[in-house]
């Protein structure tokens, strides 16, 4: 009984903290003079991204819309989009990740190699990611880690410059 009470107190104080933070949050506008980048990438039933390459400014705010424009069912032709850290081997990442359908095909032990990722999307679905581009310039791989898709060519490059 004692434990239950302190647990409830913890929940209550967390809820209060969340309310406080959201009330006092920064306005979601970009810094003056910075044009936020917006990228739309599609994935299709042929296991291809389009485009397979896009460029963002280092440290800039990026809005990335990923859209599954295919028609095949999600369980056989689902797609995600995971942008990986500099130097990650996209094929090795996806080989390990395809064993984890319960984690959106992201290997839990490799989550530190993921900058940002969508869920697995079915036909006609889309997800918008907003993130801050890395400060380090370079070519960051992105993949669909649904089983077999990276090997079939469903990968690309985010160029940070
Ligand atoms: Cu895919």
Coordinates of C-alpha atoms and ligand atoms in Angstrom, one line a residue:
X1 CA 0.0 0.0 0.0
X2 CA 2.8 2.3 0.9
X3 CA 4.6 1.6 -2.5
X4 CA 1.4 2.3 -4.4
X5 CA 1.0 5.7 -2.8
X6 CA 4.5 6.9 -3.7
X7 CA 4.1 5.6 -7.2
X8 CA 1.0 7.7 -7.6
X9 CA 2.9 10.7 -6.3
X10 CA 5.6 10.2 -8.9
X11 CA 3.0 10.1 -11.6
X12 CA 1.3 13.2 -10.4
X13 CA 4.6 15.2 -10.2
X14 CA 5.5 14.0 -13.7
X15 CA 2.2 15.2 -15.0
X16 CA 2.7 18.6 -13.4
X17 CA 6.2 18.9 -14.9
X18 CA 4.8 18.1 -18.4
X19 CA 2.1 20.7 -18.1
X20 CA 4.6 23.2 -16.8
X21 CA 7.0 22.6 -19.7
X22 CA 4.4 22.7 -22.4
X23 CA 3.1 26.0 -21.0
X24 CA 6.5 27.5 -21.0
X25 CA 7.9 26.0 -24.2
X26 CA 9.7 28.0 -26.9
X27 CA 7.7 29.1 -29.9
X28 CA 8.2 26.7 -32.8
X29 CA 9.6 29.3 -35.2
X30 CA 13.0 29.0 -37.0
X31 CA 15.8 31.4 -36.2
X32 CA 15.6 34.6 -38.1
X33 CA 17.1 34.3 -41.6
X34 CA 17.0 30.5 -41.6
X35 CA 14.7 29.0 -44.2
X36 CA 13.6 25.6 -42.9
X37 CA 14.4 22.8 -45.3
X38 CA 11.4 20.6 -46.4
X39 CA 12.0 17.3 -48.2
X40 CA 9.4 14.9 -49.6
X41 CA 10.5 11.3 -50.2
X42 CA 8.3 8.6 -51.6
X43 CA 8.7 4.8 -51.4
X44 CA 6.9 2.4 -53.8
X45 CA 6.1 -1.2 -54.5
X46 CA 9.3 -1.5 -56.5
X47 CA 11.2 -1.0 -53.3
X48 CA 12.6 2.4 -54.4
X49 CA 12.9 5.7 -52.7
X50 CA 12.5 8.9 -54.7
X51 CA 14.6 11.0 -54.6
X52 CA 17.5 8.9 -53.4
X53 CA 19.5 12.0 -52.4
X54 CA 18.8 15.3 -50.8
X55 CA 20.9 18.0 -49.3
X56 CA 20.5 20.0 -46.1
X57 CA 22.5 22.7 -44.4
X58 CA 24.5 21.6 -41.3
X59 CA 22.6 22.4 -38.1
X60 CA 19.5 23.5 -40.0
X61 CA 15.9 22.5 -39.1
X62 CA 14.6 19.9 -41.5
X63 CA 11.1 18.7 -42.2
X64 CA 11.0 15.4 -44.0
X65 CA 7.8 13.9 -45.3
X66 CA 8.0 10.2 -46.1
X67 CA 5.1 8.8 -48.1
X68 CA 4.4 5.2 -49.1
X69 CA 2.9 5.6 -52.5
X70 CA 2.6 1.8 -53.1
X71 CA -0.5 -0.3 -53.1
X72 CA 0.7 -3.6 -51.7
X73 CA -0.3 -4.6 -48.1
X74 CA 1.9 -3.4 -45.3
X75 CA 2.8 -6.9 -44.1
X76 CA 4.5 -7.7 -47.4
X77 CA 5.5 -4.3 -48.7
X78 CA 5.8 -1.9 -45.7
X79 CA 8.4 0.8 -45.8
X80 CA 10.2 2.9 -43.2
X81 CA 12.8 5.5 -43.6
X82 CA 15.7 5.6 -41.2
X83 CA 18.5 8.1 -41.5
X84 CA 21.7 6.7 -40.1
X85 CA 24.8 8.2 -38.5
X86 CA 27.9 9.1 -40.4
X87 CA 29.9 6.0 -41.3
X88 CA 27.1 3.4 -40.6
X89 CA 27.1 0.5 -43.0
X90 CA 23.5 0.6 -44.3
X91 CA 23.5 -3.0 -45.4
X92 CA 24.8 -4.3 -42.1
X93 CA 22.3 -2.1 -40.2
X94 CA 19.3 -3.5 -42.2
X95 CA 20.5 -7.1 -42.0
X96 CA 20.4 -6.8 -38.2
X97 CA 17.2 -4.8 -38.1
X98 CA 15.1 -7.0 -40.3
X99 CA 14.8 -9.4 -37.4
X100 CA 12.9 -6.8 -35.3
X101 CA 9.3 -6.4 -36.7
X102 CA 8.2 -5.5 -33.2
X103 CA 10.5 -2.5 -33.1
X104 CA 9.6 -1.0 -36.6
X105 CA 12.5 -3.0 -38.0
X106 CA 15.1 -1.2 -36.0
X107 CA 17.5 -3.4 -34.1
X108 CA 17.4 -2.2 -30.5
X109 CA 21.1 -2.7 -30.1
X110 CA 21.8 -0.4 -33.1
X111 CA 19.5 2.5 -32.1
X112 CA 22.5 4.6 -31.5
X113 CA 23.2 4.4 -35.3
X114 CA 19.8 6.0 -36.1
X115 CA 19.5 9.8 -36.3
X116 CA 15.8 9.7 -36.9
X117 CA 13.3 7.2 -38.3
X118 CA 9.7 6.8 -39.3
X119 CA 7.5 3.9 -38.3
X120 CA 6.8 1.2 -40.9
X121 CA 4.1 2.6 -43.2
X122 CA 1.5 0.9 -45.2
X123 CA 0.1 1.9 -48.6
X124 CA -1.0 5.5 -48.8
X125 CA 0.4 6.4 -45.4
X126 CA 2.9 9.1 -44.6
X127 CA 4.8 10.4 -41.7
X128 CA 6.5 13.7 -41.1
X129 CA 9.9 13.9 -39.3
X130 CA 11.2 17.1 -38.0
X131 CA 14.8 17.2 -36.8
X132 CA 17.9 19.3 -36.6
X133 CA 20.5 18.3 -39.3
X134 CA 23.9 17.2 -37.9
X135 CA 26.6 19.8 -37.4
X136 CA 29.1 17.6 -39.1
X137 CA 29.1 17.7 -43.0
X138 CA 29.1 14.4 -44.8
X139 CA 27.0 11.8 -46.5
X140 CA 24.5 10.2 -44.1
X141 CA 22.9 7.0 -45.4
X142 CA 19.2 6.4 -45.2
X143 CA 17.5 3.1 -45.6
X144 CA 14.2 1.2 -45.6
X145 CA 15.0 -1.6 -43.2
X146 CA 11.9 -3.7 -44.0
X147 CA 13.3 -7.2 -44.7
X148 CA 15.2 -7.4 -48.0
X149 CA 14.5 -3.8 -49.1
X150 CA 17.9 -2.3 -48.5
X151 CA 19.5 -5.2 -50.4
X152 CA 17.0 -4.5 -53.2
X153 CA 18.3 -1.0 -53.4
X154 CA 15.9 0.9 -51.1
X155 CA 18.5 3.3 -49.8
X156 CA 19.8 6.8 -50.3
X157 CA 22.0 9.6 -49.0
X158 CA 21.4 12.7 -47.0
X159 CA 24.1 15.2 -47.8
X160 CA 24.9 17.6 -45.0
X161 CA 26.9 20.6 -46.1
Ligands
LIG1 CU1 10.8 -0.6 -48.0

